mmCIF file of C-alpha atoms and ligand atoms in Angstrom:
data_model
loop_
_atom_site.group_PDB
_atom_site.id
_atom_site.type_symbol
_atom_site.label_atom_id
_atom_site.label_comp_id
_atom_site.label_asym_id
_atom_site.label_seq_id
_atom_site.Cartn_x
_atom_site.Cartn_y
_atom_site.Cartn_z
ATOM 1 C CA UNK E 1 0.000 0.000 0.000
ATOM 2 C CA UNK E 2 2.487 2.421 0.536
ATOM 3 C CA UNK E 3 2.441 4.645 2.942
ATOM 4 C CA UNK E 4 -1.287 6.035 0.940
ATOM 5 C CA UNK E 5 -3.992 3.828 0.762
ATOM 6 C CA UNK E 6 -5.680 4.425 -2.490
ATOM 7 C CA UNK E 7 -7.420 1.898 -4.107
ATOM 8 C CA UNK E 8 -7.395 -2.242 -3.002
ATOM 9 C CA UNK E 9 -5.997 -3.041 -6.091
ATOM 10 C CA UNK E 10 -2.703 -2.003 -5.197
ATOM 11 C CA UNK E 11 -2.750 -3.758 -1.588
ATOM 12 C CA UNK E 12 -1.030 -7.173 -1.633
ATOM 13 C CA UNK E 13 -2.957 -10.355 -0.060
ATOM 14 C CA UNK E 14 0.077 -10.359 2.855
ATOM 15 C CA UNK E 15 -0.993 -6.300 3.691
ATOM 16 C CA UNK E 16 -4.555 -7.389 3.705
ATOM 17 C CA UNK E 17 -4.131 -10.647 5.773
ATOM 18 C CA UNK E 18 -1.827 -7.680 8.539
ATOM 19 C CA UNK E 19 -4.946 -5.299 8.254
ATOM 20 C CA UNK E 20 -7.698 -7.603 8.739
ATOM 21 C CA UNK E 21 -5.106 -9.217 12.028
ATOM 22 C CA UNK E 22 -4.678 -6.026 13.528
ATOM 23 C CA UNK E 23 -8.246 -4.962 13.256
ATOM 24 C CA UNK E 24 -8.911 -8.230 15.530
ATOM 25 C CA UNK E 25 -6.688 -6.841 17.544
ATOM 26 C CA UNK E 26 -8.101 -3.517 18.056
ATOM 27 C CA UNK E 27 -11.396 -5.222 18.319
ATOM 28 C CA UNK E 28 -10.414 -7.720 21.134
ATOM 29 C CA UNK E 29 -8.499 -5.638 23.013
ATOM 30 C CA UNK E 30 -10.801 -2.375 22.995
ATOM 31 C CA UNK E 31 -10.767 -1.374 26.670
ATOM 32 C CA UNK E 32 -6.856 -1.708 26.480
ATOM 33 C CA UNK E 33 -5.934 2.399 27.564
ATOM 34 C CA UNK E 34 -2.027 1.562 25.928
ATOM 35 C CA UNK E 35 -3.625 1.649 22.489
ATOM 36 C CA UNK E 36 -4.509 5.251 23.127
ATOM 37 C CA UNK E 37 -0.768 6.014 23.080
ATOM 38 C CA UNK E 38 -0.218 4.613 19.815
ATOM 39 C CA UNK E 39 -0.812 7.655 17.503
ATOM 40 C CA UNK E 40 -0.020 10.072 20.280
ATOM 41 C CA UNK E 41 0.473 13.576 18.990
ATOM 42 C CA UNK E 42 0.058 12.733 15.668
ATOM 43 C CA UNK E 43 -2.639 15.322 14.116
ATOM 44 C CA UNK E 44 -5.258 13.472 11.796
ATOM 45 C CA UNK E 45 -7.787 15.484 9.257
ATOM 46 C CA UNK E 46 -11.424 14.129 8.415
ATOM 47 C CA UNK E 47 -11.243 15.781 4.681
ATOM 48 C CA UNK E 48 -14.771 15.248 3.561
ATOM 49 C CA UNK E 49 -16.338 17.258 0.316
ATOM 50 C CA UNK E 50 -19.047 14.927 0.342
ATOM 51 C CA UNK E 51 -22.077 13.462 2.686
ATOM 52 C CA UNK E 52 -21.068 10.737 4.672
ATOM 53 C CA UNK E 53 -22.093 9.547 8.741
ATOM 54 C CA UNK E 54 -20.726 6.301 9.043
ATOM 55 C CA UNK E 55 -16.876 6.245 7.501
ATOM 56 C CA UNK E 56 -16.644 10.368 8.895
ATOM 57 C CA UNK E 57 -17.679 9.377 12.733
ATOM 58 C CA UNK E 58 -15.593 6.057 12.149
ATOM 59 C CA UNK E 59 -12.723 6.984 11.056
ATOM 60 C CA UNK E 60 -13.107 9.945 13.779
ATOM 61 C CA UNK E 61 -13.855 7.640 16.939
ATOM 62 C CA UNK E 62 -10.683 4.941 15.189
ATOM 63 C CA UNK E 63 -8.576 8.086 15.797
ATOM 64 C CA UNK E 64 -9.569 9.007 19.390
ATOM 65 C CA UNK E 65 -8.936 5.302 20.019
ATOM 66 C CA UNK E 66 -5.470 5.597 18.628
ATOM 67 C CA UNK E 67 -5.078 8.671 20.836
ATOM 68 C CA UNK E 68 -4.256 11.109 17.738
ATOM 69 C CA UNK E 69 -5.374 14.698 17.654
ATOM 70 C CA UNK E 70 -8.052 15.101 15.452
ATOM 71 C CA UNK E 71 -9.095 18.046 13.006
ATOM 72 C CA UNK E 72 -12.130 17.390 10.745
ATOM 73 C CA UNK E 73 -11.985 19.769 7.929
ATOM 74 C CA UNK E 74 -15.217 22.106 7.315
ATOM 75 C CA UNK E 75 -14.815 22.984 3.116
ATOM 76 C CA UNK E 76 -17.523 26.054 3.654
ATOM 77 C CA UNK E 77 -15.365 27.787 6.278
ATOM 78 C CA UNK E 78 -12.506 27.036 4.653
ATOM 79 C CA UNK E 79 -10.466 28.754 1.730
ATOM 80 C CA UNK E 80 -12.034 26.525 -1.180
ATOM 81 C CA UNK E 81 -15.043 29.120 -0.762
ATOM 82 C CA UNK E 82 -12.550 31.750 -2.013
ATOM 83 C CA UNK E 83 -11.430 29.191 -4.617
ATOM 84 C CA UNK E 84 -8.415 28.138 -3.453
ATOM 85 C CA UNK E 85 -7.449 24.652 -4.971
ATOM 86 C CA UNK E 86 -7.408 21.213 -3.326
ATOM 87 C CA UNK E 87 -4.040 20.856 -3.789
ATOM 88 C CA UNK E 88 -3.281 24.268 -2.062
ATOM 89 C CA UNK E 89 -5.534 23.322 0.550
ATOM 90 C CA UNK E 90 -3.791 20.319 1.525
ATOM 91 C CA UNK E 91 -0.441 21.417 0.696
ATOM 92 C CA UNK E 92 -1.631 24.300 3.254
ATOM 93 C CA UNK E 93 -2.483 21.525 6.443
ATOM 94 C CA UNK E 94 1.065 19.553 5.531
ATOM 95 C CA UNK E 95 2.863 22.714 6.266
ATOM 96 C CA UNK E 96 1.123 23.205 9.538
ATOM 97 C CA UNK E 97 2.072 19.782 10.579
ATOM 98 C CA UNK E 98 -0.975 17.450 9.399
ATOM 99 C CA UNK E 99 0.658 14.176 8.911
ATOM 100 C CA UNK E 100 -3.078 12.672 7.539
ATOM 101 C CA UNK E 101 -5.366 13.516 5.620
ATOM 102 C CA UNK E 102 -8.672 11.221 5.741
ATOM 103 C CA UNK E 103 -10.422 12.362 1.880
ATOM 104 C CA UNK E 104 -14.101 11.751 0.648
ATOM 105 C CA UNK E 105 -14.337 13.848 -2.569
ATOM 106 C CA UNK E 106 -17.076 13.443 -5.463
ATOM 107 C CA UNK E 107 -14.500 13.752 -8.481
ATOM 108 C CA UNK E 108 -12.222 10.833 -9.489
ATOM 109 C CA UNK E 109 -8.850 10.275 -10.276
ATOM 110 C CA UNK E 110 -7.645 12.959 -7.964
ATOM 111 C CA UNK E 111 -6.059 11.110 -4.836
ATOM 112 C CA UNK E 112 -3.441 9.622 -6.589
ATOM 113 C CA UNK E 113 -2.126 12.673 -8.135
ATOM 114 C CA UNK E 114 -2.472 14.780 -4.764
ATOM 115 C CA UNK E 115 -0.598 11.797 -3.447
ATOM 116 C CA UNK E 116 2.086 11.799 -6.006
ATOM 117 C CA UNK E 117 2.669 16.134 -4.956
ATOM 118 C CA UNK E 118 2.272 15.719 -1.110
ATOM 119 C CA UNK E 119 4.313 14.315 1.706
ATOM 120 C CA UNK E 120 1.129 14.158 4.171
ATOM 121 C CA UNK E 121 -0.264 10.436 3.845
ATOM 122 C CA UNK E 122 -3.529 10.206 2.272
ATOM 123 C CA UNK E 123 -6.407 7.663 2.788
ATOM 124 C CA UNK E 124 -9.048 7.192 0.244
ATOM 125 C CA UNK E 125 -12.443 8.007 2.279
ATOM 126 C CA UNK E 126 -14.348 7.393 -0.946
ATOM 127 C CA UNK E 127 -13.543 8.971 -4.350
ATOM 128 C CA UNK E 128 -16.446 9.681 -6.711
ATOM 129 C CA UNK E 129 -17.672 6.147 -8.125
ATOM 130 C CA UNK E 130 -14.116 4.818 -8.393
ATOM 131 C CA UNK E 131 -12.956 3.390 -4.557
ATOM 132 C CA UNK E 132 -14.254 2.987 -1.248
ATOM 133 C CA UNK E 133 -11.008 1.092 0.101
ATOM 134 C CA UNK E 134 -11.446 0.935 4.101
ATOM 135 C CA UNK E 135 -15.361 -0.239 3.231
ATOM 136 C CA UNK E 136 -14.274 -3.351 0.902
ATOM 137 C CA UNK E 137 -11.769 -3.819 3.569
ATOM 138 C CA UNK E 138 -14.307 -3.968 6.214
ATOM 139 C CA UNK E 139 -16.678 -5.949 3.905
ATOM 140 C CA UNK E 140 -14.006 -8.308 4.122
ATOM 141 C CA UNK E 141 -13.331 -8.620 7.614
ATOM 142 C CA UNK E 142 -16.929 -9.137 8.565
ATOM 143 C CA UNK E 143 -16.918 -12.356 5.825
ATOM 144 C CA UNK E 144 -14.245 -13.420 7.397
ATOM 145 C CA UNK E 145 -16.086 -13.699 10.836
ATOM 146 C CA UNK E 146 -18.169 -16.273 9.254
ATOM 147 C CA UNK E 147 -15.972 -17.873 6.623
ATOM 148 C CA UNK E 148 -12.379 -19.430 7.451
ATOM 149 C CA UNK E 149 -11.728 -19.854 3.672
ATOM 150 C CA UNK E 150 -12.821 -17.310 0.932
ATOM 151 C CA UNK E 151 -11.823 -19.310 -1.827
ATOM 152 C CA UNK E 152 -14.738 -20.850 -4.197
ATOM 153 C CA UNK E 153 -17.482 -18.770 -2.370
ATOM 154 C CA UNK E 154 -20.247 -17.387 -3.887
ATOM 155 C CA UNK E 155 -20.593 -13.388 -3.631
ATOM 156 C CA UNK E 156 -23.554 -11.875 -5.425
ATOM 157 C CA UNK E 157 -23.442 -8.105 -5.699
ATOM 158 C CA UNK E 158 -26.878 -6.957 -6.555
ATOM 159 C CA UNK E 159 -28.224 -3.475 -7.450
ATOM 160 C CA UNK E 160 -26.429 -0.479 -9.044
ATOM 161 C CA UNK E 161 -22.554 -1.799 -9.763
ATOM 162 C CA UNK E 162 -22.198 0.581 -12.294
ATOM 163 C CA UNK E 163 -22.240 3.854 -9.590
ATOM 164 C CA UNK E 164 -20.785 2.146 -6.744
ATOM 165 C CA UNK E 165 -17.356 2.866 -5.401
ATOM 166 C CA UNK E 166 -18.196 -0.124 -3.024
ATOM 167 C CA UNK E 167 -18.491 -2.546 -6.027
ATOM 168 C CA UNK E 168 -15.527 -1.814 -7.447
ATOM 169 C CA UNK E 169 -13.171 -1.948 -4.291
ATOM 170 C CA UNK E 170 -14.900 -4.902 -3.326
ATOM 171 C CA UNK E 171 -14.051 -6.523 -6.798
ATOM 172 C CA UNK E 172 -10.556 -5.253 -6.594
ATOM 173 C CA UNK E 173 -10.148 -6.974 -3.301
ATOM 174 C CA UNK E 174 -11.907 -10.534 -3.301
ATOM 175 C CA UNK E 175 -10.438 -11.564 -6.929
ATOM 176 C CA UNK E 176 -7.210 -12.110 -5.104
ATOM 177 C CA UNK E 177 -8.956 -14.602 -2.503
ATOM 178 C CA UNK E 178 -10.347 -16.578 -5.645
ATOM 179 C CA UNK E 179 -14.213 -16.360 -4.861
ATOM 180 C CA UNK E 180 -16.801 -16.568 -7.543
ATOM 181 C CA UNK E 181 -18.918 -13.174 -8.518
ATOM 182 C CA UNK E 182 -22.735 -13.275 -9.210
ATOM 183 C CA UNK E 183 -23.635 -10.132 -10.451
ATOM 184 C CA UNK E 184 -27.448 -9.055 -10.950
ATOM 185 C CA UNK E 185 -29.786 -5.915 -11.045
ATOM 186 C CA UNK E 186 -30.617 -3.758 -13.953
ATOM 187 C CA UNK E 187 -28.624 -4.678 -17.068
ATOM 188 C CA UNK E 188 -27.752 -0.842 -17.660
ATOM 189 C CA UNK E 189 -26.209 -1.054 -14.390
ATOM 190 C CA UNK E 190 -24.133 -3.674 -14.810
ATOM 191 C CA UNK E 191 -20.238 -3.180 -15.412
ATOM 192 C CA UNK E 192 -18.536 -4.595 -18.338
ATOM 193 C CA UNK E 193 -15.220 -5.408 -17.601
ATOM 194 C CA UNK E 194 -16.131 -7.278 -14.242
ATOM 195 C CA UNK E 195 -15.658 -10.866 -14.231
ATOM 196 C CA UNK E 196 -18.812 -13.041 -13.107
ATOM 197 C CA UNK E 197 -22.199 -14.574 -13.785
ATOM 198 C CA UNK E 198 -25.294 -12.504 -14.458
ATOM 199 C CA UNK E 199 -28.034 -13.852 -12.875
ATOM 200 C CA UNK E 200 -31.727 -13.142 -11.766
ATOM 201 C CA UNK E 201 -32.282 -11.537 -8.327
ATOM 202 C CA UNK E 202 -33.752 -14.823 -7.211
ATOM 203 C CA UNK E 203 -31.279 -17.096 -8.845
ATOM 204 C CA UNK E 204 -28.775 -14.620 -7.382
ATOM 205 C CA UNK E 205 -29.860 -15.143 -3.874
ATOM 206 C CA UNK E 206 -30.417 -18.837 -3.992
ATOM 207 C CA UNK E 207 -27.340 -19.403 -4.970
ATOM 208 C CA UNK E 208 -24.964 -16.819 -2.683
ATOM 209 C CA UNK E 209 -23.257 -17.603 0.510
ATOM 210 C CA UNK E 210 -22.851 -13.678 0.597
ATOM 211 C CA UNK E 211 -25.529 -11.462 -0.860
ATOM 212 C CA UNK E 212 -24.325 -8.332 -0.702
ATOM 213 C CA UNK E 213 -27.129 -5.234 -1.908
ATOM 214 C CA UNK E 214 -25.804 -2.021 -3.183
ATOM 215 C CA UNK E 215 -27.782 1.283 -2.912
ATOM 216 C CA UNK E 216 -29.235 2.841 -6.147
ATOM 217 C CA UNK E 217 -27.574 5.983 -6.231
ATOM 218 C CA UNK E 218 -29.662 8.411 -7.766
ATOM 219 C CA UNK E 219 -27.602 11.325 -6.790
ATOM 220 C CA UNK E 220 -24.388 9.750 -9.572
ATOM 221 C CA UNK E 221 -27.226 8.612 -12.100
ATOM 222 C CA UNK E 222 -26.922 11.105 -15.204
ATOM 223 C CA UNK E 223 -30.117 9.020 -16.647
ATOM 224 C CA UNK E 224 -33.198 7.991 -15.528
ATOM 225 C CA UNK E 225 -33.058 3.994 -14.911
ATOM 226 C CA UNK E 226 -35.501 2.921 -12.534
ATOM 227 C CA UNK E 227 -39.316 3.764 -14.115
ATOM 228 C CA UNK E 228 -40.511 3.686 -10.392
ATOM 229 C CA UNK E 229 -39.138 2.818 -6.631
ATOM 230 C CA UNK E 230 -41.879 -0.127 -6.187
ATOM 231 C CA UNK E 231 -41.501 -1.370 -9.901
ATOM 232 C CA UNK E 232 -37.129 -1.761 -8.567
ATOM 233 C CA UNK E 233 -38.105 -3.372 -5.486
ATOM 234 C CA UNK E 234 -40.392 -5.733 -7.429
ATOM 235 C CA UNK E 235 -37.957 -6.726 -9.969
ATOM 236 C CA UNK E 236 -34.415 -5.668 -7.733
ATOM 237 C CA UNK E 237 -34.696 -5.811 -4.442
ATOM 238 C CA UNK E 238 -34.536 -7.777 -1.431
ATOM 239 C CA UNK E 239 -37.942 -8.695 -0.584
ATOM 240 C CA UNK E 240 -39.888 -10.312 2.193
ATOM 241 C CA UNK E 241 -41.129 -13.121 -0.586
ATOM 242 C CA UNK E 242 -37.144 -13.524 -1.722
ATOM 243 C CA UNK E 243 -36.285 -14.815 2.045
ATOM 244 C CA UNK E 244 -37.758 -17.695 1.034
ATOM 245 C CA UNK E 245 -35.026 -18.929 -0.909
ATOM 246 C CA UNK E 246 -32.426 -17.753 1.198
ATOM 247 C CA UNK E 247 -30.250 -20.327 2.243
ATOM 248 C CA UNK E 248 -29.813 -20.568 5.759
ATOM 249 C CA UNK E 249 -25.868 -19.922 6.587
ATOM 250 C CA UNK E 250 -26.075 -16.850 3.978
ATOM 251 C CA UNK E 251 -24.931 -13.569 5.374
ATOM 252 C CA UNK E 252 -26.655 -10.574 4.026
ATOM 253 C CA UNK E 253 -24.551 -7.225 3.722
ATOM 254 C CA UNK E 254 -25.172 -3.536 2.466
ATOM 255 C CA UNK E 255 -22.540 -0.648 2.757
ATOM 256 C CA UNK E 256 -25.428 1.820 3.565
ATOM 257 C CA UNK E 257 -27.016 4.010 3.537
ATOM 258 C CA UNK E 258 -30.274 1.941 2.332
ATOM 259 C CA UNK E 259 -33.275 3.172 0.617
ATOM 260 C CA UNK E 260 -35.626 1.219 2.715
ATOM 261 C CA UNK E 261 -38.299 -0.742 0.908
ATOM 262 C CA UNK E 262 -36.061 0.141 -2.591
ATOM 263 C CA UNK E 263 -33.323 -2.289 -2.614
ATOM 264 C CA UNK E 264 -34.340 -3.949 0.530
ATOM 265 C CA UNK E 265 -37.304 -4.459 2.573
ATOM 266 C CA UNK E 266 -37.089 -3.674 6.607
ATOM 267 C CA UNK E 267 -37.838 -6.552 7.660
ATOM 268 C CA UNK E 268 -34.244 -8.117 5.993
ATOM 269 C CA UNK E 269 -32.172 -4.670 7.433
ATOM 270 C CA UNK E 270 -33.167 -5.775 11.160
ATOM 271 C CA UNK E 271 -33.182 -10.160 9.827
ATOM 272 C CA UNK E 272 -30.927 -12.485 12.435
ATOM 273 C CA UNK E 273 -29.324 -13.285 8.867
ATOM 274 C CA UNK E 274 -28.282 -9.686 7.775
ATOM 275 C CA UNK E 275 -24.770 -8.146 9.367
ATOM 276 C CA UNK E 276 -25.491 -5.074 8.460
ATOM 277 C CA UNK E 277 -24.819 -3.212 11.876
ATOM 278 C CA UNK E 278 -21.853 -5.739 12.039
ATOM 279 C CA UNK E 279 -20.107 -3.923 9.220
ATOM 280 C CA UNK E 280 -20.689 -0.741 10.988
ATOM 281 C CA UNK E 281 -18.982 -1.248 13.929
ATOM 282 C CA UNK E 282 -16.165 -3.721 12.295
ATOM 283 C CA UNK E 283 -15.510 -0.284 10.485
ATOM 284 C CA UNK E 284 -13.771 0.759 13.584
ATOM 285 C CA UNK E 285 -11.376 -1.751 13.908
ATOM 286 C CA UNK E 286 -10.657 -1.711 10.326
ATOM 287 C CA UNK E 287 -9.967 1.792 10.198
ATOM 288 C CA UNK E 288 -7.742 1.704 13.599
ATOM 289 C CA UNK E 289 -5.637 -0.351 11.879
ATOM 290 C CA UNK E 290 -5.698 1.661 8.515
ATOM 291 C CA UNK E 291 -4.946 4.714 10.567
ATOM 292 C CA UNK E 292 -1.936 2.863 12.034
ATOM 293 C CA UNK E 293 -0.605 1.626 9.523
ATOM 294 C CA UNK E 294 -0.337 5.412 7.329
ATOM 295 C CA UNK E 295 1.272 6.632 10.483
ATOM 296 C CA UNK E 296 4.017 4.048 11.235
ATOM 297 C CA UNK E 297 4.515 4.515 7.276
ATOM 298 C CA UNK E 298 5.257 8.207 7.454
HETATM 299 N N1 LIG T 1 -20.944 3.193 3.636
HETATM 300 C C1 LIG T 1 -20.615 4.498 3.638
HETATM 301 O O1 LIG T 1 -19.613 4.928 3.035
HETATM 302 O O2 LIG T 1 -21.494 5.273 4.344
HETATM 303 P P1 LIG T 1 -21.362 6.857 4.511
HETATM 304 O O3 LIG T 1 -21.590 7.475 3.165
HETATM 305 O O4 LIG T 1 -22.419 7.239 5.526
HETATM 306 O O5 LIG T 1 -19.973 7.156 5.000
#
């Protein structure tokens, strides 16, 4: 990974394997007051252009934990308002002694040059519809509470691939632990170059031992795709009807947000089977160890 973390592509199975450890670590041993000395004076920024509650507070309370002094950035008190660039921005907090920056932005391709310019370590909080690293990551780890071996299982991602950052790191990442993609939802929403099987939502299901939904993000779609919320959930979504032909030792997972009764119903947010609140708080382990990791490197 570097010292940045970017993308999962560029993490190697033996960084992952050292991520996902040290996240049980942080999880097992959370009352442990040493681990609060671990990032000690080491100032942390919560860079986020765009909406977010659960990787913002996460990454925020994996911080406290690690005892680091934490700044969250506000963009419409800040300099951008004036126009000032990113890249002056940040360039701005590494010469006042910011040795990470934590970024959700909306545009792509951006991190990697700002991380190519700057000396402060960056961490990919989400950029546009390209990577969601720390999510896939703690996708990951919360499989990995109820699998031993990834290899040969079935993962169906079902819903809007084609907008979702999560899809994308989460393809990037479980290719190199050799499970099989299912891939269904709306044909226009499908991505191309994505190995897998197409299937039909029910198909899809039946066959997962992982079933993880993606939210339809109308706020990226440049067209209309969906004639109607209750014609998706019909056709798309996780329905009451569709637990039916869940098998039993399937886990059910969703990044959230969710659009409630559009890609799934409430009854399957809340279901013994779902893990959804799981991921949540596994997000604070995972990005302890994230954190950790970009300050030992710098
Ligand atoms: N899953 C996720 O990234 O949620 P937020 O947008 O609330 O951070």
């Amino acid at each position: 990974m570097g010292k940045n973390l970017l993308n999962t592509k560029d993490l190697t199975v033996q960084e992952i394997d050292e991520i996902m450890s040290r996240a049980q670590y942080f999880h097992e041993n959370k009352d442990n007051l040493s681990i609060t000395q671990i990032c000690k004076n080491k100032f942390v920024t919560n860079f986020f252009l765009e909406p977010s509650t659960r990787t913002r507070f996460s990454f925020e309370i994996a911080e406290k934990r690690l005892g680091c002094k934490v700044i969250n950035f506000q963009s419409n008190d800040s300099s951008i308002k004036k126009g000032e660039s990113l890249y002056d921005t940040l360039k701005t907090l590494e010469a006042q002694g910011i040795d990470v920056a934590v970024i959700r932005l909306c545009e792509e391709n951006v991190l990697g040059y700002l991380s190519q310019k700057l000396s402060l370590t960056i961490i990919n909080a989400g950029e546009g519809k390209q990577e969601h690293p720390t999510q896939a990551l703690l996708d990951l780890y919360t499989m990995k509470k109820y699998y031993n071996e990834m290899k040969g299982l079935n993962i169906a991602l079902i819903g809007d691939i084609a907008h979702s950052r999560v899809a994308r790191s989460n393809y990037n990442l479980l290719k190199k632990y050799g499970v099989n993609f299912i891939f269904s939802g709306p044909r226009e929403l499908m991505v191309e170059d994505f190995e897998g099987t197409y299937m039909s939502v029910d198909e899809a299901i039946k066959q997962a031992d992982i079933v993880m939904m993606l939210r339809i993000q109308f706020e990226r779609q440049k067209y209309k795709y969906i004639s109607s919320k209750e014609e998706y959930n019909k056709v798309y979504g996780f329905t009451e009807e569709r637990l039916k032909i869940l098998q039993p030792h399937t886990i059910i997972l969703h990044p959230a947000p969710v659009n409630r009764g559009v890609e799934m119903d409430d009854c399957i947010i809340e279901h013994k089977q779902s893990k959804i609140f799981e991921q949540i708080n596994n997000g604070v382990w995972i990005r302890m160890a994230i954190i950790e990791k970009a300050i030992r490197g710098h």
